[in-house]
mmCIF file of C-alpha atoms and ligand atoms in Angstrom:
data_model
loop_
_atom_site.group_PDB
_atom_site.id
_atom_site.type_symbol
_atom_site.label_atom_id
_atom_site.label_comp_id
_atom_site.label_asym_id
_atom_site.label_seq_id
_atom_site.Cartn_x
_atom_site.Cartn_y
_atom_site.Cartn_z
ATOM 1 C CA UNK A 262 -83.102 -210.097 -131.335
ATOM 2 C CA UNK A 263 -86.772 -209.714 -130.988
ATOM 3 C CA UNK A 264 -89.104 -210.792 -133.739
ATOM 4 C CA UNK A 265 -90.224 -208.389 -136.428
ATOM 5 C CA UNK A 266 -93.810 -207.432 -137.011
ATOM 6 C CA UNK A 267 -95.187 -209.025 -139.883
ATOM 7 C CA UNK A 268 -98.234 -206.588 -140.259
ATOM 8 C CA UNK A 269 -97.501 -203.686 -142.414
ATOM 9 C CA UNK A 270 -94.117 -205.049 -143.955
ATOM 10 C CA UNK A 271 -93.580 -203.618 -147.539
ATOM 11 C CA UNK A 272 -94.352 -206.322 -150.138
ATOM 12 C CA UNK A 273 -90.663 -206.413 -151.282
ATOM 13 C CA UNK A 274 -89.651 -207.178 -147.691
ATOM 14 C CA UNK A 275 -91.843 -210.126 -147.278
ATOM 15 C CA UNK A 276 -91.129 -211.461 -150.857
ATOM 16 C CA UNK A 277 -87.302 -211.226 -149.870
ATOM 17 C CA UNK A 278 -87.889 -213.383 -146.596
ATOM 18 C CA UNK A 279 -89.404 -216.162 -148.762
ATOM 19 C CA UNK A 280 -86.523 -215.770 -151.506
ATOM 20 C CA UNK A 281 -83.962 -216.034 -149.131
ATOM 21 C CA UNK A 282 -85.055 -219.480 -148.084
ATOM 22 C CA UNK A 283 -85.549 -220.593 -151.386
ATOM 23 C CA UNK A 284 -89.456 -220.748 -151.433
ATOM 24 C CA UNK A 285 -91.494 -219.642 -154.117
ATOM 25 C CA UNK A 286 -92.966 -216.158 -154.262
ATOM 26 C CA UNK A 287 -96.649 -217.543 -154.279
ATOM 27 C CA UNK A 288 -96.092 -218.472 -150.471
ATOM 28 C CA UNK A 289 -95.574 -214.763 -149.808
ATOM 29 C CA UNK A 290 -99.001 -214.255 -151.635
ATOM 30 C CA UNK A 291 -100.519 -216.861 -149.425
ATOM 31 C CA UNK A 292 -99.428 -215.282 -146.429
ATOM 32 C CA UNK A 293 -100.592 -211.694 -147.313
ATOM 33 C CA UNK A 294 -103.834 -213.209 -148.265
ATOM 34 C CA UNK A 295 -104.323 -214.782 -144.762
ATOM 35 C CA UNK A 296 -103.237 -211.503 -143.082
ATOM 36 C CA UNK A 297 -104.875 -209.045 -144.827
ATOM 37 C CA UNK A 298 -107.967 -210.527 -146.584
ATOM 38 C CA UNK A 299 -108.835 -213.313 -144.072
ATOM 39 C CA UNK A 300 -107.743 -211.332 -140.791
ATOM 40 C CA UNK A 301 -105.890 -214.222 -139.251
ATOM 41 C CA UNK A 302 -103.569 -213.376 -136.698
ATOM 42 C CA UNK A 303 -101.633 -216.795 -136.135
ATOM 43 C CA UNK A 304 -99.346 -218.610 -138.456
ATOM 44 C CA UNK A 305 -100.493 -221.935 -137.139
ATOM 45 C CA UNK A 306 -104.218 -220.954 -138.897
ATOM 46 C CA UNK A 307 -102.461 -220.544 -142.298
ATOM 47 C CA UNK A 308 -103.316 -224.000 -143.208
ATOM 48 C CA UNK A 309 -102.582 -224.108 -146.789
ATOM 49 C CA UNK A 310 -98.587 -223.567 -145.878
ATOM 50 C CA UNK A 311 -96.315 -226.583 -144.921
ATOM 51 C CA UNK A 312 -96.009 -227.076 -140.971
ATOM 52 C CA UNK A 313 -92.220 -226.420 -141.297
ATOM 53 C CA UNK A 314 -92.832 -223.071 -143.068
ATOM 54 C CA UNK A 315 -95.288 -221.928 -140.472
ATOM 55 C CA UNK A 316 -92.941 -222.892 -137.825
ATOM 56 C CA UNK A 317 -90.195 -220.522 -139.540
ATOM 57 C CA UNK A 318 -92.573 -217.803 -139.892
ATOM 58 C CA UNK A 319 -93.643 -217.951 -136.317
ATOM 59 C CA UNK A 320 -89.833 -217.975 -135.310
ATOM 60 C CA UNK A 321 -89.154 -214.919 -137.177
ATOM 61 C CA UNK A 322 -92.235 -212.680 -137.082
ATOM 62 C CA UNK A 323 -94.857 -211.623 -134.580
ATOM 63 C CA UNK A 324 -98.553 -210.713 -135.954
ATOM 64 C CA UNK A 325 -99.224 -207.408 -134.865
ATOM 65 C CA UNK A 326 -98.214 -205.131 -131.793
ATOM 66 C CA UNK A 327 -100.980 -202.733 -131.521
ATOM 67 C CA UNK A 328 -103.864 -203.232 -128.895
ATOM 68 C CA UNK A 329 -107.254 -201.790 -128.620
ATOM 69 C CA UNK A 330 -107.351 -200.234 -125.134
ATOM 70 C CA UNK A 331 -110.772 -198.547 -125.246
ATOM 71 C CA UNK A 332 -113.676 -198.325 -127.803
ATOM 72 C CA UNK A 333 -116.755 -195.953 -127.788
ATOM 73 C CA UNK A 334 -119.709 -195.993 -129.963
ATOM 74 C CA UNK A 335 -122.036 -192.946 -130.762
ATOM 75 C CA UNK A 336 -125.619 -193.349 -131.399
ATOM 76 C CA UNK A 337 -124.963 -192.513 -135.109
ATOM 77 C CA UNK A 338 -122.804 -195.621 -135.556
ATOM 78 C CA UNK A 339 -119.404 -194.113 -135.583
ATOM 79 C CA UNK A 340 -117.044 -195.960 -133.115
ATOM 80 C CA UNK A 341 -113.807 -194.668 -131.848
ATOM 81 C CA UNK A 342 -111.023 -196.683 -130.696
ATOM 82 C CA UNK A 343 -107.926 -195.733 -128.518
ATOM 83 C CA UNK A 344 -105.013 -198.021 -129.481
ATOM 84 C CA UNK A 345 -101.873 -198.496 -127.380
ATOM 85 C CA UNK A 346 -98.293 -198.913 -128.903
ATOM 86 C CA UNK A 347 -95.538 -201.104 -127.985
ATOM 87 C CA UNK A 348 -93.943 -198.306 -125.949
ATOM 88 C CA UNK A 349 -96.951 -197.531 -124.117
ATOM 89 C CA UNK A 350 -98.068 -194.614 -126.240
ATOM 90 C CA UNK A 351 -101.487 -194.274 -127.705
ATOM 91 C CA UNK A 352 -103.410 -193.138 -130.696
ATOM 92 C CA UNK A 353 -107.029 -192.648 -131.762
ATOM 93 C CA UNK A 354 -108.931 -193.844 -134.952
ATOM 94 C CA UNK A 355 -112.754 -193.425 -135.919
ATOM 95 C CA UNK A 356 -114.640 -195.915 -137.839
ATOM 96 C CA UNK A 357 -117.472 -194.302 -139.617
ATOM 97 C CA UNK A 358 -120.246 -196.575 -141.301
ATOM 98 C CA UNK A 359 -122.119 -194.543 -144.012
ATOM 99 C CA UNK A 360 -124.720 -195.902 -146.736
ATOM 100 C CA UNK A 361 -123.139 -199.535 -146.450
ATOM 101 C CA UNK A 362 -119.601 -198.410 -146.689
ATOM 102 C CA UNK A 363 -116.868 -198.191 -143.912
ATOM 103 C CA UNK A 364 -114.684 -195.107 -143.635
ATOM 104 C CA UNK A 365 -111.987 -195.054 -141.227
ATOM 105 C CA UNK A 366 -110.250 -191.994 -140.062
ATOM 106 C CA UNK A 367 -106.605 -192.758 -138.901
ATOM 107 C CA UNK A 368 -103.567 -191.251 -137.009
ATOM 108 C CA UNK A 369 -100.169 -190.443 -138.338
ATOM 109 C CA UNK A 370 -98.248 -189.186 -135.278
ATOM 110 C CA UNK A 371 -98.698 -189.544 -131.455
ATOM 111 C CA UNK A 372 -100.029 -185.893 -130.546
ATOM 112 C CA UNK A 373 -99.271 -183.271 -133.354
ATOM 113 C CA UNK A 374 -96.517 -180.834 -133.633
ATOM 114 C CA UNK A 375 -98.687 -178.325 -135.508
ATOM 115 C CA UNK A 376 -100.352 -176.981 -132.054
ATOM 116 C CA UNK A 377 -103.739 -175.696 -133.413
ATOM 117 C CA UNK A 378 -105.164 -174.183 -130.461
ATOM 118 C CA UNK A 379 -108.861 -175.194 -131.257
ATOM 119 C CA UNK A 380 -107.887 -178.835 -131.478
ATOM 120 C CA UNK A 381 -107.618 -181.390 -128.668
ATOM 121 C CA UNK A 382 -104.757 -183.224 -130.408
ATOM 122 C CA UNK A 383 -102.668 -179.934 -130.792
ATOM 123 C CA UNK A 384 -103.157 -179.139 -127.109
ATOM 124 C CA UNK A 385 -101.544 -182.453 -126.162
ATOM 125 C CA UNK A 386 -98.332 -181.785 -127.814
ATOM 126 C CA UNK A 387 -96.145 -183.903 -129.941
ATOM 127 C CA UNK A 388 -94.612 -187.189 -128.656
ATOM 128 C CA UNK A 389 -93.373 -189.104 -131.820
ATOM 129 C CA UNK A 390 -94.060 -190.108 -135.414
ATOM 130 C CA UNK A 391 -96.002 -193.291 -136.227
ATOM 131 C CA UNK A 392 -93.840 -195.672 -138.211
ATOM 132 C CA UNK A 393 -95.344 -197.006 -141.522
ATOM 133 C CA UNK A 394 -96.213 -200.466 -139.907
ATOM 134 C CA UNK A 395 -98.198 -198.843 -136.942
ATOM 135 C CA UNK A 396 -100.113 -196.839 -139.641
ATOM 136 C CA UNK A 397 -101.106 -199.829 -141.655
ATOM 137 C CA UNK A 398 -101.808 -201.703 -138.461
ATOM 138 C CA UNK A 399 -104.487 -199.322 -137.417
ATOM 139 C CA UNK A 400 -106.384 -200.357 -140.260
ATOM 140 C CA UNK A 401 -105.735 -203.933 -140.067
ATOM 141 C CA UNK A 402 -106.668 -204.285 -136.558
ATOM 142 C CA UNK A 403 -109.781 -202.558 -136.950
ATOM 143 C CA UNK A 404 -110.876 -204.663 -140.037
ATOM 144 C CA UNK A 405 -109.840 -207.951 -138.044
ATOM 145 C CA UNK A 406 -111.626 -206.914 -134.813
ATOM 146 C CA UNK A 407 -114.880 -205.788 -136.521
ATOM 147 C CA UNK A 408 -114.743 -208.617 -139.252
ATOM 148 C CA UNK A 409 -115.423 -205.723 -141.914
ATOM 149 C CA UNK A 410 -113.719 -204.261 -145.081
ATOM 150 C CA UNK A 411 -112.582 -200.665 -144.789
ATOM 151 C CA UNK A 412 -113.518 -199.108 -148.164
ATOM 152 C CA UNK A 413 -112.374 -195.618 -147.495
ATOM 153 C CA UNK A 414 -109.399 -194.310 -145.523
ATOM 154 C CA UNK A 415 -108.903 -190.765 -144.542
ATOM 155 C CA UNK A 416 -105.757 -189.321 -142.788
ATOM 156 C CA UNK A 417 -107.430 -186.858 -140.491
ATOM 157 C CA UNK A 418 -106.753 -188.533 -137.282
ATOM 158 C CA UNK A 419 -104.255 -187.310 -134.672
ATOM 159 C CA UNK A 420 -101.116 -185.749 -136.477
ATOM 160 C CA UNK A 421 -100.033 -183.899 -139.572
ATOM 161 C CA UNK A 422 -99.306 -186.942 -142.047
ATOM 162 C CA UNK A 423 -97.169 -184.690 -144.467
ATOM 163 C CA UNK A 424 -94.735 -183.805 -141.551
ATOM 164 C CA UNK A 425 -94.274 -187.611 -141.295
ATOM 165 C CA UNK A 426 -93.941 -188.269 -145.209
ATOM 166 C CA UNK A 427 -91.568 -190.993 -145.259
ATOM 167 C CA UNK A 428 -93.483 -193.401 -143.078
ATOM 168 C CA UNK A 429 -96.715 -192.071 -144.367
ATOM 169 C CA UNK A 430 -95.972 -192.983 -147.944
ATOM 170 C CA UNK A 431 -94.400 -196.218 -147.027
ATOM 171 C CA UNK A 432 -97.803 -197.046 -145.410
ATOM 172 C CA UNK A 433 -99.803 -195.960 -148.248
ATOM 173 C CA UNK A 434 -97.913 -198.464 -150.455
ATOM 174 C CA UNK A 435 -98.885 -201.359 -148.128
ATOM 175 C CA UNK A 436 -102.445 -200.205 -147.809
ATOM 176 C CA UNK A 437 -102.664 -199.777 -151.614
ATOM 177 C CA UNK A 438 -100.774 -203.031 -152.379
ATOM 178 C CA UNK A 439 -102.194 -206.382 -153.719
ATOM 179 C CA UNK A 440 -100.201 -208.014 -151.188
ATOM 180 C CA UNK A 441 -101.534 -205.290 -148.730
ATOM 181 C CA UNK A 442 -104.802 -204.038 -147.772
ATOM 182 C CA UNK A 443 -105.859 -203.497 -151.294
ATOM 183 C CA UNK A 444 -107.724 -200.147 -150.502
ATOM 184 C CA UNK A 445 -107.810 -198.255 -153.762
ATOM 185 C CA UNK A 446 -105.836 -194.855 -154.174
ATOM 186 C CA UNK A 447 -109.121 -193.000 -155.091
ATOM 187 C CA UNK A 448 -110.622 -194.101 -151.815
ATOM 188 C CA UNK A 449 -107.806 -192.630 -149.748
ATOM 189 C CA UNK A 450 -107.784 -189.044 -148.662
ATOM 190 C CA UNK A 451 -104.747 -186.993 -146.898
ATOM 191 C CA UNK A 452 -105.644 -184.196 -145.229
ATOM 192 C CA UNK A 453 -102.754 -181.443 -144.240
ATOM 193 C CA UNK A 454 -102.507 -178.164 -143.192
ATOM 194 C CA UNK A 455 -100.210 -177.511 -145.751
ATOM 195 C CA UNK A 456 -96.567 -178.656 -146.116
ATOM 196 C CA UNK A 457 -95.847 -177.308 -149.426
ATOM 197 C CA UNK A 458 -92.801 -179.587 -150.487
ATOM 198 C CA UNK A 459 -94.687 -182.673 -149.314
ATOM 199 C CA UNK A 460 -97.876 -181.633 -151.253
ATOM 200 C CA UNK A 461 -96.008 -181.622 -154.288
ATOM 201 C CA UNK A 462 -94.173 -184.905 -153.634
ATOM 202 C CA UNK A 463 -97.580 -186.405 -152.928
ATOM 203 C CA UNK A 464 -98.793 -185.145 -156.251
ATOM 204 C CA UNK A 465 -95.541 -186.886 -157.886
ATOM 205 C CA UNK A 466 -95.585 -190.250 -155.784
ATOM 206 C CA UNK A 467 -99.581 -190.856 -155.569
ATOM 207 C CA UNK A 468 -101.519 -189.350 -158.685
ATOM 208 C CA UNK A 469 -104.716 -190.808 -157.556
ATOM 209 C CA UNK A 470 -104.665 -190.248 -153.865
ATOM 210 C CA UNK A 471 -107.308 -187.503 -152.901
ATOM 211 C CA UNK A 472 -105.937 -184.455 -151.082
ATOM 212 C CA UNK A 473 -107.625 -181.909 -148.385
ATOM 213 C CA UNK A 474 -105.915 -178.821 -147.425
ATOM 214 C CA UNK A 475 -107.208 -177.036 -144.123
ATOM 215 C CA UNK A 476 -107.128 -173.319 -144.683
ATOM 216 C CA UNK A 477 -109.157 -172.138 -141.833
ATOM 217 C CA UNK A 478 -108.420 -168.562 -142.654
ATOM 218 C CA UNK A 479 -107.963 -166.093 -145.452
ATOM 219 C CA UNK A 480 -105.049 -164.378 -144.638
ATOM 220 C CA UNK A 481 -101.943 -164.964 -142.805
ATOM 221 C CA UNK A 482 -102.382 -162.965 -139.463
ATOM 222 C CA UNK A 483 -105.409 -164.981 -138.629
ATOM 223 C CA UNK A 484 -104.069 -168.271 -140.123
ATOM 224 C CA UNK A 485 -101.128 -168.051 -138.137
ATOM 225 C CA UNK A 486 -103.202 -167.775 -134.992
ATOM 226 C CA UNK A 487 -105.295 -170.831 -135.902
ATOM 227 C CA UNK A 488 -102.689 -172.850 -137.508
ATOM 228 C CA UNK A 489 -99.050 -172.041 -136.194
ATOM 229 C CA UNK A 490 -97.327 -173.853 -139.098
ATOM 230 C CA UNK A 491 -98.609 -170.804 -141.271
ATOM 231 C CA UNK A 492 -95.547 -168.954 -139.539
ATOM 232 C CA UNK A 493 -93.357 -171.519 -141.706
ATOM 233 C CA UNK A 494 -95.168 -172.104 -144.549
ATOM 234 C CA UNK A 495 -97.424 -169.123 -145.173
ATOM 235 C CA UNK A 496 -100.750 -168.975 -147.328
ATOM 236 C CA UNK A 497 -99.097 -168.194 -150.695
ATOM 237 C CA UNK A 498 -96.506 -171.001 -150.505
ATOM 238 C CA UNK A 499 -99.490 -173.432 -149.326
ATOM 239 C CA UNK A 500 -101.554 -172.192 -152.318
ATOM 240 C CA UNK A 501 -98.726 -172.452 -154.742
ATOM 241 C CA UNK A 502 -98.068 -176.109 -153.743
ATOM 242 C CA UNK A 503 -101.698 -176.778 -154.242
ATOM 243 C CA UNK A 504 -101.787 -175.483 -157.792
ATOM 244 C CA UNK A 505 -98.625 -177.415 -158.647
ATOM 245 C CA UNK A 506 -100.441 -180.435 -157.147
ATOM 246 C CA UNK A 507 -103.432 -180.004 -159.426
ATOM 247 C CA UNK A 508 -101.246 -179.276 -162.329
ATOM 248 C CA UNK A 509 -99.391 -182.710 -161.446
ATOM 249 C CA UNK A 510 -102.722 -184.694 -160.790
ATOM 250 C CA UNK A 511 -105.555 -182.871 -162.655
ATOM 251 C CA UNK A 512 -107.402 -183.586 -159.669
ATOM 252 C CA UNK A 513 -109.729 -181.628 -157.565
ATOM 253 C CA UNK A 514 -108.516 -180.469 -153.992
ATOM 254 C CA UNK A 515 -110.720 -180.152 -151.116
ATOM 255 C CA UNK A 516 -110.122 -176.839 -148.902
ATOM 256 C CA UNK A 517 -111.409 -177.327 -145.516
ATOM 257 C CA UNK A 518 -112.618 -174.532 -143.465
ATOM 258 C CA UNK A 519 -113.641 -174.751 -139.956
ATOM 259 C CA UNK A 520 -115.807 -171.953 -138.763
ATOM 260 C CA UNK A 521 -115.535 -170.316 -135.425
ATOM 261 C CA UNK A 522 -117.680 -167.883 -134.110
ATOM 262 C CA UNK A 523 -116.228 -163.974 -134.383
ATOM 263 C CA UNK A 524 -112.860 -165.387 -135.298
ATOM 264 C CA UNK A 525 -112.950 -166.586 -139.088
ATOM 265 C CA UNK A 526 -116.470 -166.450 -140.024
ATOM 266 C CA UNK A 527 -117.354 -162.685 -141.182
ATOM 267 C CA UNK A 528 -118.598 -161.740 -144.606
ATOM 268 C CA UNK A 529 -115.128 -160.259 -144.991
ATOM 269 C CA UNK A 530 -113.407 -163.487 -144.548
ATOM 270 C CA UNK A 531 -115.689 -165.099 -146.932
ATOM 271 C CA UNK A 532 -115.153 -162.570 -149.584
ATOM 272 C CA UNK A 533 -111.476 -163.076 -149.091
ATOM 273 C CA UNK A 534 -111.490 -166.792 -149.131
ATOM 274 C CA UNK A 535 -113.393 -166.512 -152.443
ATOM 275 C CA UNK A 536 -110.865 -164.400 -153.845
ATOM 276 C CA UNK A 537 -108.103 -166.671 -152.981
ATOM 277 C CA UNK A 538 -109.608 -169.557 -154.499
ATOM 278 C CA UNK A 539 -111.232 -168.266 -157.573
ATOM 279 C CA UNK A 540 -110.563 -170.123 -160.734
ATOM 280 C CA UNK A 541 -108.677 -172.989 -158.784
ATOM 281 C CA UNK A 542 -109.981 -176.617 -159.077
ATOM 282 C CA UNK A 543 -111.191 -176.795 -155.641
ATOM 283 C CA UNK A 544 -114.150 -177.500 -153.626
ATOM 284 C CA UNK A 545 -114.738 -175.930 -150.290
ATOM 285 C CA UNK A 546 -115.870 -178.074 -147.161
ATOM 286 C CA UNK A 547 -117.141 -175.807 -144.484
ATOM 287 C CA UNK A 548 -116.852 -177.743 -140.973
ATOM 288 C CA UNK A 549 -118.789 -176.284 -138.309
ATOM 289 C CA UNK A 550 -116.337 -176.148 -135.405
ATOM 290 C CA UNK A 551 -116.389 -178.439 -132.386
ATOM 291 C CA UNK A 552 -115.504 -176.912 -129.321
ATOM 292 C CA UNK A 553 -113.027 -179.096 -127.018
ATOM 293 C CA UNK A 554 -112.484 -178.892 -123.426
ATOM 294 C CA UNK A 555 -110.274 -176.033 -122.219
ATOM 295 C CA UNK A 556 -110.659 -173.805 -125.565
ATOM 296 C CA UNK A 557 -112.182 -170.536 -125.889
ATOM 297 C CA UNK A 558 -113.062 -171.056 -129.706
ATOM 298 C CA UNK A 559 -117.014 -171.436 -129.922
ATOM 299 C CA UNK A 560 -118.750 -172.936 -132.983
ATOM 300 C CA UNK A 561 -120.162 -170.495 -135.665
ATOM 301 C CA UNK A 562 -123.937 -170.235 -135.291
ATOM 302 C CA UNK A 563 -125.961 -171.530 -138.014
ATOM 303 C CA UNK A 564 -126.857 -167.932 -139.294
ATOM 304 C CA UNK A 565 -123.274 -167.211 -139.787
ATOM 305 C CA UNK A 566 -122.562 -170.506 -141.378
ATOM 306 C CA UNK A 567 -125.547 -169.963 -143.793
ATOM 307 C CA UNK A 568 -123.956 -166.510 -144.558
ATOM 308 C CA UNK A 569 -120.456 -167.764 -145.172
ATOM 309 C CA UNK A 570 -121.806 -170.454 -147.510
ATOM 310 C CA UNK A 571 -123.993 -168.193 -149.212
ATOM 311 C CA UNK A 572 -121.076 -165.620 -150.123
ATOM 312 C CA UNK A 573 -119.003 -168.563 -151.636
ATOM 313 C CA UNK A 574 -121.713 -169.747 -153.693
ATOM 314 C CA UNK A 575 -122.435 -166.042 -154.993
ATOM 315 C CA UNK A 576 -118.781 -166.072 -155.991
ATOM 316 C CA UNK A 577 -118.958 -169.144 -157.843
ATOM 317 C CA UNK A 578 -116.987 -171.362 -155.337
ATOM 318 C CA UNK A 579 -118.132 -174.981 -154.986
ATOM 319 C CA UNK A 580 -119.046 -175.320 -151.327
ATOM 320 C CA UNK A 581 -120.738 -177.982 -148.939
ATOM 321 C CA UNK A 582 -121.107 -178.273 -145.367
ATOM 322 C CA UNK A 583 -119.951 -181.135 -143.672
ATOM 323 C CA UNK A 584 -122.304 -183.064 -141.299
ATOM 324 C CA UNK A 585 -120.700 -183.888 -138.143
ATOM 325 C CA UNK A 586 -120.535 -187.751 -137.187
ATOM 326 C CA UNK A 587 -119.610 -189.247 -133.730
ATOM 327 C CA UNK A 588 -121.374 -186.890 -131.313
ATOM 328 C CA UNK A 589 -121.141 -188.244 -127.682
ATOM 329 C CA UNK A 590 -117.883 -189.951 -128.096
ATOM 330 C CA UNK A 591 -115.306 -187.033 -127.835
ATOM 331 C CA UNK A 592 -115.720 -186.549 -131.468
ATOM 332 C CA UNK A 593 -113.053 -184.254 -132.000
ATOM 333 C CA UNK A 594 -109.584 -185.926 -132.602
ATOM 334 C CA UNK A 595 -107.338 -186.402 -129.636
ATOM 335 C CA UNK A 596 -110.241 -185.999 -126.957
ATOM 336 C CA UNK A 597 -110.271 -189.523 -126.055
ATOM 337 C CA UNK A 598 -106.408 -189.719 -125.707
ATOM 338 C CA UNK A 599 -106.554 -186.526 -123.562
ATOM 339 C CA UNK A 600 -109.108 -187.901 -121.124
ATOM 340 C CA UNK A 601 -106.817 -191.113 -120.810
ATOM 341 C CA UNK A 602 -103.880 -188.763 -120.155
ATOM 342 C CA UNK A 603 -105.690 -187.009 -117.533
ATOM 343 C CA UNK A 604 -105.498 -183.619 -119.476
ATOM 344 C CA UNK A 605 -108.941 -182.599 -119.541
HETATM 345 S S1 SF4 B 1456 -105.799 -179.697 -136.498
HETATM 346 FE FE1 SF4 B 1456 -104.494 -181.255 -137.187
HETATM 347 S S2 SF4 B 1456 -102.558 -180.208 -137.695
HETATM 348 FE FE2 SF4 B 1456 -103.852 -178.867 -136.316
HETATM 349 S S3 SF4 B 1456 -103.100 -179.880 -134.189
HETATM 350 FE FE3 SF4 B 1456 -104.914 -180.930 -134.632
HETATM 351 S S4 SF4 B 1456 -104.174 -182.567 -135.549
HETATM 352 FE FE4 SF4 B 1456 -102.414 -181.178 -135.694
#
């Protein structure tokens, strides 16, 4: 049997391994400290462990299985990584330094089954879910390679995390754990296009994690065009689950809305969105569209963005416009992957 990957192992599984060998629990904590806080990738370097124990660990485990295949850095400091997985598949992640803090945007699936037509990832199709250890290792690998600490984590890379809830939620536990990466729940944001059951489950399981829901349209016809999952989970069911999430957590939800010229950026759309969100504990984040190769969706003009924002404000909806980072490095999620796959 091959060796197990120790990176991303659930804390209870790490503790069990030591317990089964009659080793004290503090040995597991030492290993976690070496792995996640000191970025060590070789048991031999865990110098406060007995040599015999280091050998036993090396016989049972390998340390990591992802590799950085390519990295691109933009002028504004954002850095994009293409990571290869053990089966030859690849995912992307983006590191965004801002005001002395590092935000990492990670993937949850290889490709994406939702298939939004404006998104490079959606146009690649879906290959598979990432398992929880692969998700944790995305963070671990960048921290180790770049010798830095990730302070904010966002699930906005390739894939829909709430369609991979089992592995996504296990990964969150390791990322958050004292014997894991120690990233606080309030510094983690999950972005979804809306999987109602999983939104409610998230509210029950992780009361302090931030939720962002991508609406992109104020009615079902338009939304089904932009976010095909809307045909299964229509707006009313998504918004109902968001209300339930707010009741469970008492946390404000971010509503993301990407503006596309002459598609979803009219004054009528802005008024309709305001009516949907009135008196909800939400903040709207307007995202100027980013046109990807092969897509006919064009970014809304600055005049149309301004009008959309003005209407929301007039209707007392909290709103900001997101500043785009990572220009020049195929900033949209999935673009670097598509280039590698020869799909552009
Ligand atoms: S926008 Fe998000 S949900 Fe839609 S296809 Fe892209 S990754 Fe998937």
